[in-house]
Amino acid sequence: MALYRYPGTTAVNRQIPKNKFYQMGNATHKLEQLFVNQIERIHWANKLAENTLRIPPTDEVKEIQIFHLHTRVEHLDKRILNYIDNQILSPIIFEIHYQNKIKVIATYKRLSHTDKTKVVLDHYYESAWLTENSRQDLPIVLNLADLYAHLLHALLPFTVQDEINTAQNIEQILQKQREISLLQKALANLTTKLKNEKQFNRKVEINQKIQQLQKQINNL
């Protein structure tokens, strides 16, 4: 489950004007239009930190922000999230609120090793559409980095067996997810090719490649 119930002590409950983000990062006109057309309002809902959650920080993760984005569209352009993530150094968990549904989206974010004023972003992962009453309590963790790893792990599209979702191995888990995604795309392409192939010998050859890919995926 990816939708959590955050303690009252973490509440910020502050609406952020959209133009605040434009001013922070010199957004292009095209990006401003995306904000206008797709975002109704942005709500800074919670701050997960040592003084709000009583969980110790680490050098990598000192705070985690929870942003509610109330949208005008069901399929939000990820460029909006990418832009916001690049303006704020701490990790952000986005809750996309559309009509009566909620979707959680986030990327693994870390500070650049060469410039601590910049961030490095991974692929964006997202949950299915959920309802407000599906929220559950936060897990018990040792520190904020482990909490961040847990929140991200809940969004991954594939289950990595026997992996523990802690900060020590989250990058390894995400790398496996990227490998699985690439293999799944290759598998889908081969499956389509198999359906369209007329020659028996080529069908056998393609089917062998499909089996090899499935084996690779199962071994990850």
Tab-separated table of N, CA and C in Angstrom, residues 2-143:
chain	number	residue	atom	x	y	z
A	2	ALA	N	0.515	2.241	-0.801
A	2	ALA	CA	1.353	3.428	-0.965
A	2	ALA	C	0.774	4.682	-0.321
A	3	LEU	N	-0.445	4.611	0.192
A	3	LEU	CA	-1.106	5.794	0.744
A	3	LEU	C	-1.093	5.720	2.266
A	4	TYR	N	-0.482	6.741	2.886
A	4	TYR	CA	-0.269	6.673	4.333
A	4	TYR	C	-1.011	7.772	5.087
A	5	ARG	N	-1.219	7.473	6.359
A	5	ARG	CA	-1.854	8.408	7.290
A	5	ARG	C	-0.729	9.068	8.083
A	6	TYR	N	-0.531	10.358	7.880
A	6	TYR	CA	0.582	11.043	8.530
A	6	TYR	C	0.124	11.662	9.853
A	7	PRO	N	0.933	11.534	10.901
A	7	PRO	CA	0.553	12.066	12.217
A	7	PRO	C	0.270	13.565	12.171
A	8	GLY	N	-0.608	14.010	13.044
A	8	GLY	CA	-0.976	15.420	13.096
A	8	GLY	C	0.201	16.340	13.367
A	9	THR	N	1.219	15.828	14.068
A	9	THR	CA	2.396	16.641	14.385
A	9	THR	C	3.188	17.032	13.143
A	10	THR	N	2.965	16.324	12.037
A	10	THR	CA	3.710	16.610	10.801
A	10	THR	C	2.981	17.597	9.892
A	11	ALA	N	1.768	17.987	10.274
A	11	ALA	CA	0.930	18.811	9.392
A	11	ALA	C	1.531	20.198	9.167
A	12	VAL	N	1.540	20.631	7.913
A	12	VAL	CA	1.931	21.989	7.535
A	12	VAL	C	0.697	22.761	7.073
A	13	ASN	N	-0.100	22.115	6.227
A	13	ASN	CA	-1.372	22.688	5.750
A	13	ASN	C	-1.211	24.100	5.183
A	14	ARG	N	-0.315	24.210	4.218
A	14	ARG	CA	-0.056	25.520	3.621
A	14	ARG	C	-0.233	25.438	2.104
A	15	GLN	N	-1.046	26.322	1.577
A	15	GLN	CA	-1.202	26.365	0.125
A	15	GLN	C	-0.069	27.193	-0.475
A	16	ILE	N	0.529	26.666	-1.548
A	16	ILE	CA	1.629	27.358	-2.218
A	16	ILE	C	1.131	27.890	-3.558
A	17	PRO	N	1.174	29.204	-3.755
A	17	PRO	CA	0.747	29.756	-5.050
A	17	PRO	C	1.588	29.178	-6.186
A	18	LYS	N	0.953	28.897	-7.293
A	18	LYS	CA	1.682	28.299	-8.417
A	18	LYS	C	2.784	29.219	-8.930
A	19	ASN	N	2.529	30.533	-8.905
A	19	ASN	CA	3.547	31.451	-9.428
A	19	ASN	C	4.801	31.490	-8.560
A	20	LYS	N	4.704	30.996	-7.329
A	20	LYS	CA	5.882	30.890	-6.468
A	20	LYS	C	6.915	29.974	-7.109
A	21	PHE	N	6.443	28.892	-7.721
A	21	PHE	CA	7.353	27.964	-8.385
A	21	PHE	C	7.915	28.570	-9.667
A	22	TYR	N	7.101	29.353	-10.375
A	22	TYR	CA	7.610	30.003	-11.589
A	22	TYR	C	8.814	30.887	-11.246
A	23	GLN	N	8.674	31.648	-10.157
A	23	GLN	CA	9.702	32.604	-9.765
A	23	GLN	C	10.970	31.906	-9.279
A	24	MET	N	10.806	30.752	-8.646
A	24	MET	CA	11.958	30.036	-8.094
A	24	MET	C	12.900	29.536	-9.178
A	25	GLY	N	12.339	29.045	-10.274
A	25	GLY	CA	13.189	28.379	-11.260
A	25	GLY	C	13.136	28.940	-12.657
A	26	ASN	N	12.586	30.149	-12.823
A	26	ASN	CA	12.488	30.737	-14.165
A	26	ASN	C	11.858	29.770	-15.165
A	27	ALA	N	10.648	29.362	-14.871
A	27	ALA	CA	9.950	28.396	-15.727
A	27	ALA	C	9.679	28.982	-17.106
A	28	THR	N	9.714	28.130	-18.115
A	28	THR	CA	9.384	28.556	-19.476
A	28	THR	C	7.883	28.834	-19.571
A	29	HIS	N	7.505	29.558	-20.606
A	29	HIS	CA	6.080	29.851	-20.818
A	29	HIS	C	5.288	28.556	-20.995
A	30	LYS	N	5.875	27.595	-21.698
A	30	LYS	CA	5.198	26.315	-21.931
A	30	LYS	C	4.935	25.590	-20.615
A	31	LEU	N	5.920	25.626	-19.713
A	31	LEU	CA	5.746	24.963	-18.420
A	31	LEU	C	4.717	25.693	-17.567
A	32	GLU	N	4.735	27.018	-17.613
A	32	GLU	CA	3.727	27.790	-16.884
A	32	GLU	C	2.327	27.407	-17.349
A	33	GLN	N	2.168	27.218	-18.644
A	33	GLN	CA	0.864	26.833	-19.181
A	33	GLN	C	0.451	25.445	-18.692
A	34	LEU	N	1.414	24.552	-18.538
A	34	LEU	CA	1.102	23.226	-17.988
A	34	LEU	C	0.559	23.358	-16.569
A	35	PHE	N	1.203	24.204	-15.764
A	35	PHE	CA	0.722	24.452	-14.402
A	35	PHE	C	-0.703	25.003	-14.430
A	36	VAL	N	-0.932	25.982	-15.280
A	36	VAL	CA	-2.249	26.631	-15.357
A	36	VAL	C	-3.322	25.650	-15.805
A	37	ASN	N	-3.008	24.870	-16.834
A	37	ASN	CA	-4.005	23.978	-17.432
A	37	ASN	C	-4.256	22.710	-16.621
A	38	GLN	N	-3.246	22.249	-15.897
A	38	GLN	CA	-3.366	20.940	-15.251
A	38	GLN	C	-3.469	20.991	-13.730
A	39	ILE	N	-2.999	22.071	-13.115
A	39	ILE	CA	-2.995	22.151	-11.648
A	39	ILE	C	-4.039	23.147	-11.161
A	40	GLU	N	-4.887	22.692	-10.256
A	40	GLU	CA	-5.853	23.599	-9.629
A	40	GLU	C	-5.209	24.316	-8.455
A	41	ARG	N	-4.560	23.546	-7.573
A	41	ARG	CA	-3.838	24.159	-6.453
A	41	ARG	C	-2.793	23.180	-5.918
A	42	ILE	N	-1.791	23.749	-5.239
A	42	ILE	CA	-0.711	22.961	-4.636
A	42	ILE	C	-0.750	23.177	-3.137
A	43	HIS	N	-0.763	22.089	-2.412
A	43	HIS	CA	-0.922	22.140	-0.958
A	43	HIS	C	0.254	21.418	-0.308
A	44	TRP	N	1.041	22.153	0.468
A	44	TRP	CA	2.122	21.530	1.257
A	44	TRP	C	1.460	20.945	2.494
A	45	ALA	N	1.273	19.642	2.495
A	45	ALA	CA	0.450	19.002	3.523
A	45	ALA	C	1.226	18.635	4.778
A	46	ASN	N	2.404	18.022	4.600
A	46	ASN	CA	3.144	17.505	5.753
A	46	ASN	C	4.642	17.664	5.572
A	47	LYS	N	5.331	17.762	6.701
A	47	LYS	CA	6.789	17.726	6.718
A	47	LYS	C	7.217	16.620	7.679
A	48	LEU	N	7.888	15.616	7.145
A	48	LEU	CA	8.378	14.512	7.964
A	48	LEU	C	9.819	14.821	8.343
A	49	ALA	N	10.031	15.136	9.609
A	49	ALA	CA	11.354	15.532	10.082
A	49	ALA	C	11.519	15.074	11.526
A	50	GLU	N	12.719	15.255	12.046
A	50	GLU	CA	12.982	14.809	13.421
A	50	GLU	C	12.080	15.537	14.414
A	51	ASN	N	11.854	16.829	14.197
A	51	ASN	CA	11.060	17.598	15.160
A	51	ASN	C	9.555	17.424	14.983
A	52	THR	N	9.123	16.756	13.911
A	52	THR	CA	7.689	16.528	13.710
A	52	THR	C	7.298	15.062	13.860
A	53	LEU	N	8.283	14.180	13.657
A	53	LEU	CA	7.976	12.751	13.645
A	53	LEU	C	8.768	11.966	14.683
A	54	ARG	N	9.773	12.625	15.276
A	54	ARG	CA	10.647	11.977	16.262
A	54	ARG	C	11.360	10.752	15.685
A	55	ILE	N	11.756	10.886	14.448
A	55	ILE	CA	12.584	9.878	13.787
A	55	ILE	C	13.872	10.575	13.381
A	56	PRO	N	15.031	10.031	13.737
A	56	PRO	CA	16.289	10.725	13.450
A	56	PRO	C	16.567	10.864	11.959
A	57	PRO	N	17.170	11.982	11.563
A	57	PRO	CA	17.551	12.171	10.162
A	57	PRO	C	18.864	11.455	9.865
A	58	THR	N	19.253	11.475	8.609
A	58	THR	CA	20.577	10.997	8.203
A	58	THR	C	21.217	12.092	7.361
A	59	ASP	N	22.464	11.912	7.002
A	59	ASP	CA	23.123	12.902	6.148
A	59	ASP	C	22.418	13.020	4.803
A	60	GLU	N	21.850	11.897	4.334
A	60	GLU	CA	21.202	11.879	3.020
A	60	GLU	C	19.772	12.416	3.063
A	61	VAL	N	19.043	12.091	4.129
A	61	VAL	CA	17.626	12.486	4.219
A	61	VAL	C	17.373	13.170	5.559
A	62	LYS	N	17.214	14.483	5.507
A	62	LYS	CA	16.946	15.251	6.725
A	62	LYS	C	15.458	15.559	6.890
A	63	GLU	N	14.752	15.652	5.764
A	63	GLU	CA	13.310	15.901	5.769
A	63	GLU	C	12.684	15.232	4.557
A	64	ILE	N	11.391	14.939	4.655
A	64	ILE	CA	10.604	14.467	3.516
A	64	ILE	C	9.343	15.325	3.464
A	65	GLN	N	9.057	15.900	2.302
A	65	GLN	CA	7.871	16.738	2.157
A	65	GLN	C	6.743	15.937	1.501
A	66	ILE	N	5.518	16.198	1.947
A	66	ILE	CA	4.325	15.603	1.336
A	66	ILE	C	3.532	16.727	0.688
A	67	PHE	N	3.431	16.688	-0.635
A	67	PHE	CA	2.694	17.707	-1.382
A	67	PHE	C	1.419	17.096	-1.959
A	68	HIS	N	0.307	17.808	-1.783
A	68	HIS	CA	-0.947	17.426	-2.437
A	68	HIS	C	-1.120	18.319	-3.666
A	69	LEU	N	-1.222	17.707	-4.825
A	69	LEU	CA	-1.481	18.442	-6.056
A	69	LEU	C	-2.908	18.139	-6.502
A	70	HIS	N	-3.772	19.138	-6.392
A	70	HIS	CA	-5.158	18.986	-6.836
A	70	HIS	C	-5.198	19.362	-8.316
A	71	THR	N	-5.548	18.394	-9.148
A	71	THR	CA	-5.384	18.576	-10.588
A	71	THR	C	-6.710	18.733	-11.331
A	72	ARG	N	-6.607	19.324	-12.513
A	72	ARG	CA	-7.757	19.476	-13.401
A	72	ARG	C	-7.850	18.309	-14.383
A	73	VAL	N	-6.779	17.522	-14.454
A	73	VAL	CA	-6.715	16.419	-15.422
A	73	VAL	C	-6.360	15.121	-14.697
A	74	GLU	N	-6.736	14.016	-15.301
A	74	GLU	CA	-6.452	12.714	-14.686
A	74	GLU	C	-4.997	12.310	-14.863
A	75	HIS	N	-4.423	12.646	-16.009
A	75	HIS	CA	-3.048	12.243	-16.309
A	75	HIS	C	-2.146	13.480	-16.276
A	76	LEU	N	-1.502	13.673	-15.144
A	76	LEU	CA	-0.657	14.848	-14.941
A	76	LEU	C	0.660	14.693	-15.698
A	77	ASP	N	1.080	15.764	-16.355
A	77	ASP	CA	2.360	15.760	-17.067
A	77	ASP	C	3.497	15.705	-16.046
A	78	LYS	N	4.378	14.722	-16.183
A	78	LYS	CA	5.464	14.522	-15.215
A	78	LYS	C	6.464	15.676	-15.222
A	79	ARG	N	6.455	16.485	-16.269
A	79	ARG	CA	7.369	17.633	-16.295
A	79	ARG	C	7.070	18.611	-15.164
A	80	ILE	N	5.830	18.644	-14.732
A	80	ILE	CA	5.464	19.498	-13.596
A	80	ILE	C	6.137	18.997	-12.326
A	81	LEU	N	6.068	17.696	-12.092
A	81	LEU	CA	6.695	17.111	-10.907
A	81	LEU	C	8.207	17.282	-10.963
A	82	ASN	N	8.773	17.048	-12.139
A	82	ASN	CA	10.219	17.180	-12.309
A	82	ASN	C	10.675	18.600	-11.996
A	83	TYR	N	9.901	19.569	-12.443
A	83	TYR	CA	10.243	20.972	-12.196
A	83	TYR	C	10.206	21.282	-10.697
A	84	ILE	N	9.143	20.856	-10.019
A	84	ILE	CA	9.030	21.109	-8.577
A	84	ILE	C	10.159	20.414	-7.828
A	85	ASP	N	10.434	19.166	-8.189
A	85	ASP	CA	11.502	18.417	-7.519
A	85	ASP	C	12.850	19.114	-7.655
A	86	ASN	N	13.088	19.745	-8.788
A	86	ASN	CA	14.371	20.409	-9.001
A	86	ASN	C	14.497	21.718	-8.231
A	87	GLN	N	13.387	22.273	-7.765
A	87	GLN	CA	13.419	23.521	-7.000
A	87	GLN	C	13.610	23.287	-5.505
A	88	ILE	N	13.292	22.098	-5.038
A	88	ILE	CA	13.313	21.794	-3.603
A	88	ILE	C	14.285	20.646	-3.362
A	89	LEU	N	15.250	20.855	-2.472
A	89	LEU	CA	16.319	19.873	-2.291
A	89	LEU	C	15.873	18.611	-1.562
A	90	SER	N	14.931	18.727	-0.660
A	90	SER	CA	14.522	17.546	0.101
A	90	SER	C	13.592	16.659	-0.723
A	91	PRO	N	13.535	15.364	-0.406
A	91	PRO	CA	12.636	14.448	-1.123
A	91	PRO	C	11.178	14.873	-0.985
A	92	ILE	N	10.406	14.615	-2.038
A	92	ILE	CA	8.978	14.948	-2.039
A	92	ILE	C	8.170	13.723	-2.427
A	93	ILE	N	7.122	13.460	-1.668
A	93	ILE	CA	6.119	12.468	-2.040
A	93	ILE	C	4.895	13.251	-2.508
A	94	PHE	N	4.520	13.067	-3.765
A	94	PHE	CA	3.372	13.784	-4.323
A	94	PHE	C	2.111	12.931	-4.207
A	95	GLU	N	1.057	13.538	-3.682
A	95	GLU	CA	-0.267	12.919	-3.732
A	95	GLU	C	-1.080	13.697	-4.765
A	96	ILE	N	-1.458	13.029	-5.844
A	96	ILE	CA	-2.241	13.654	-6.903
A	96	ILE	C	-3.717	13.434	-6.591
A	97	HIS	N	-4.440	14.514	-6.354
A	97	HIS	CA	-5.863	14.440	-6.016
A	97	HIS	C	-6.680	14.853	-7.240
A	98	TYR	N	-7.432	13.902	-7.762
A	98	TYR	CA	-8.277	14.175	-8.927
A	98	TYR	C	-9.662	13.602	-8.662
A	99	GLN	N	-10.656	14.484	-8.641
A	99	GLN	CA	-12.018	14.097	-8.286
A	99	GLN	C	-11.979	13.420	-6.907
A	100	ASN	N	-12.436	12.196	-6.786
A	100	ASN	CA	-12.419	11.536	-5.474
A	100	ASN	C	-11.337	10.468	-5.377
A	101	LYS	N	-10.302	10.596	-6.220
A	101	LYS	CA	-9.243	9.595	-6.247
A	101	LYS	C	-7.906	10.229	-5.869
A	102	ILE	N	-6.999	9.381	-5.382
A	102	ILE	CA	-5.660	9.835	-5.003
A	102	ILE	C	-4.632	8.881	-5.600
A	103	LYS	N	-3.627	9.453	-6.223
A	103	LYS	CA	-2.511	8.659	-6.738
A	103	LYS	C	-1.222	9.203	-6.127
A	104	VAL	N	-0.347	8.314	-5.671
A	104	VAL	CA	0.930	8.720	-5.090
A	104	VAL	C	2.017	8.573	-6.150
A	105	ILE	N	2.814	9.613	-6.330
A	105	ILE	CA	3.907	9.599	-7.304
A	105	ILE	C	5.168	10.159	-6.644
A	106	ALA	N	6.298	9.533	-6.920
A	106	ALA	CA	7.568	10.034	-6.388
A	106	ALA	C	8.724	9.478	-7.203
A	107	THR	N	9.840	10.159	-7.106
A	107	THR	CA	11.084	9.679	-7.690
A	107	THR	C	12.138	9.622	-6.598
A	108	TYR	N	13.111	8.771	-6.784
A	108	TYR	CA	14.246	8.739	-5.850
A	108	TYR	C	15.095	9.973	-6.113
A	109	LYS	N	15.277	10.784	-5.084
A	109	LYS	CA	16.025	12.036	-5.206
A	109	LYS	C	17.212	12.028	-4.254
A	110	ARG	N	18.339	12.463	-4.761
A	110	ARG	CA	19.518	12.647	-3.912
A	110	ARG	C	20.251	13.906	-4.364
A	111	LEU	N	21.089	14.439	-3.469
A	111	LEU	CA	21.899	15.590	-3.833
A	111	LEU	C	23.012	15.158	-4.773
A	112	SER	N	23.365	16.035	-5.695
A	112	SER	CA	24.473	15.758	-6.600
A	112	SER	C	25.771	15.643	-5.808
A	113	HIS	N	26.619	14.702	-6.185
A	113	HIS	CA	27.899	14.527	-5.497
A	113	HIS	C	28.850	15.688	-5.785
A	114	THR	N	28.657	16.358	-6.912
A	114	THR	CA	29.569	17.434	-7.304
A	114	THR	C	29.049	18.830	-6.966
A	115	ASP	N	27.734	18.946	-6.762
A	115	ASP	CA	27.133	20.248	-6.458
A	115	ASP	C	25.942	20.026	-5.532
A	116	LYS	N	26.129	20.325	-4.255
A	116	LYS	CA	25.100	20.048	-3.250
A	116	LYS	C	23.898	20.983	-3.345
A	117	THR	N	23.928	21.925	-4.280
A	117	THR	CA	22.763	22.786	-4.492
A	117	THR	C	21.870	22.246	-5.605
A	118	LYS	N	22.259	21.111	-6.171
A	118	LYS	CA	21.477	20.492	-7.240
A	118	LYS	C	21.093	19.070	-6.848
A	119	VAL	N	20.019	18.582	-7.460
A	119	VAL	CA	19.551	17.232	-7.147
A	119	VAL	C	19.654	16.335	-8.374
A	120	VAL	N	19.727	15.039	-8.111
A	120	VAL	CA	19.708	14.018	-9.159
A	120	VAL	C	18.413	13.234	-8.991
A	121	LEU	N	17.650	13.114	-10.065
A	121	LEU	CA	16.343	12.461	-10.005
A	121	LEU	C	16.346	11.165	-10.799
A	122	ASP	N	15.615	10.195	-10.299
A	122	ASP	CA	15.463	8.907	-10.963
A	122	ASP	C	14.153	8.929	-11.765
A	123	HIS	N	13.706	7.756	-12.164
A	123	HIS	CA	12.419	7.595	-12.847
A	123	HIS	C	11.279	7.843	-11.853
A	124	TYR	N	10.142	8.342	-12.330
A	124	TYR	CA	8.978	8.531	-11.462
A	124	TYR	C	8.170	7.239	-11.381
A	125	TYR	N	7.854	6.843	-10.149
A	125	TYR	CA	7.027	5.660	-9.904
A	125	TYR	C	5.700	6.119	-9.316
A	126	GLU	N	4.646	5.376	-9.601
A	126	GLU	CA	3.332	5.805	-9.131
A	126	GLU	C	2.466	4.625	-8.715
A	127	SER	N	1.529	4.917	-7.827
A	127	SER	CA	0.573	3.910	-7.364
A	127	SER	C	-0.611	3.851	-8.317
A	128	ALA	N	-1.498	2.931	-8.057
A	128	ALA	CA	-2.801	2.946	-8.728
A	128	ALA	C	-3.632	4.067	-8.094
A	129	TRP	N	-4.795	4.334	-8.661
A	129	TRP	CA	-5.702	5.295	-8.029
A	129	TRP	C	-6.274	4.674	-6.759
A	130	LEU	N	-6.237	5.445	-5.667
A	130	LEU	CA	-6.657	4.957	-4.358
A	130	LEU	C	-7.724	5.882	-3.784
A	131	THR	N	-8.319	5.451	-2.679
A	131	THR	CA	-9.326	6.268	-2.006
A	131	THR	C	-8.812	6.712	-0.645
A	132	GLU	N	-9.370	7.788	-0.135
A	132	GLU	CA	-8.930	8.359	1.139
A	132	GLU	C	-8.988	7.342	2.274
A	133	ASN	N	-10.005	6.489	2.277
A	133	ASN	CA	-10.153	5.530	3.385
A	133	ASN	C	-9.190	4.350	3.293
A	134	SER	N	-8.317	4.338	2.288
A	134	SER	CA	-7.336	3.252	2.188
A	134	SER	C	-6.011	3.597	2.860
A	135	ARG	N	-5.931	4.762	3.480
A	135	ARG	CA	-4.688	5.144	4.160
A	135	ARG	C	-4.360	4.180	5.300
A	136	GLN	N	-3.055	3.980	5.511
A	136	GLN	CA	-2.606	3.155	6.625
A	136	GLN	C	-1.494	3.875	7.379
A	137	ASP	N	-1.201	3.387	8.587
A	137	ASP	CA	-0.183	4.028	9.416
A	137	ASP	C	1.206	3.853	8.819
A	138	LEU	N	2.075	4.793	9.139
A	138	LEU	CA	3.456	4.700	8.682
A	138	LEU	C	4.151	3.500	9.321
A	139	PRO	N	5.135	2.928	8.640
A	139	PRO	CA	5.872	1.796	9.212
A	139	PRO	C	6.805	2.257	10.327
A	140	ILE	N	7.233	1.337	11.140
A	140	ILE	CA	8.236	1.617	12.170
A	140	ILE	C	9.613	1.483	11.527
A	141	VAL	N	10.393	2.552	11.568
A	141	VAL	CA	11.704	2.559	10.919
A	141	VAL	C	12.745	3.163	11.858
A	142	LEU	N	14.020	3.002	11.492
A	142	LEU	CA	15.111	3.482	12.334
A	142	LEU	C	15.436	4.952	12.092
A	143	ASN	N	15.243	5.416	10.859
A	143	ASN	CA	15.610	6.790	10.525
A	143	ASN	C	14.820	7.254	9.298
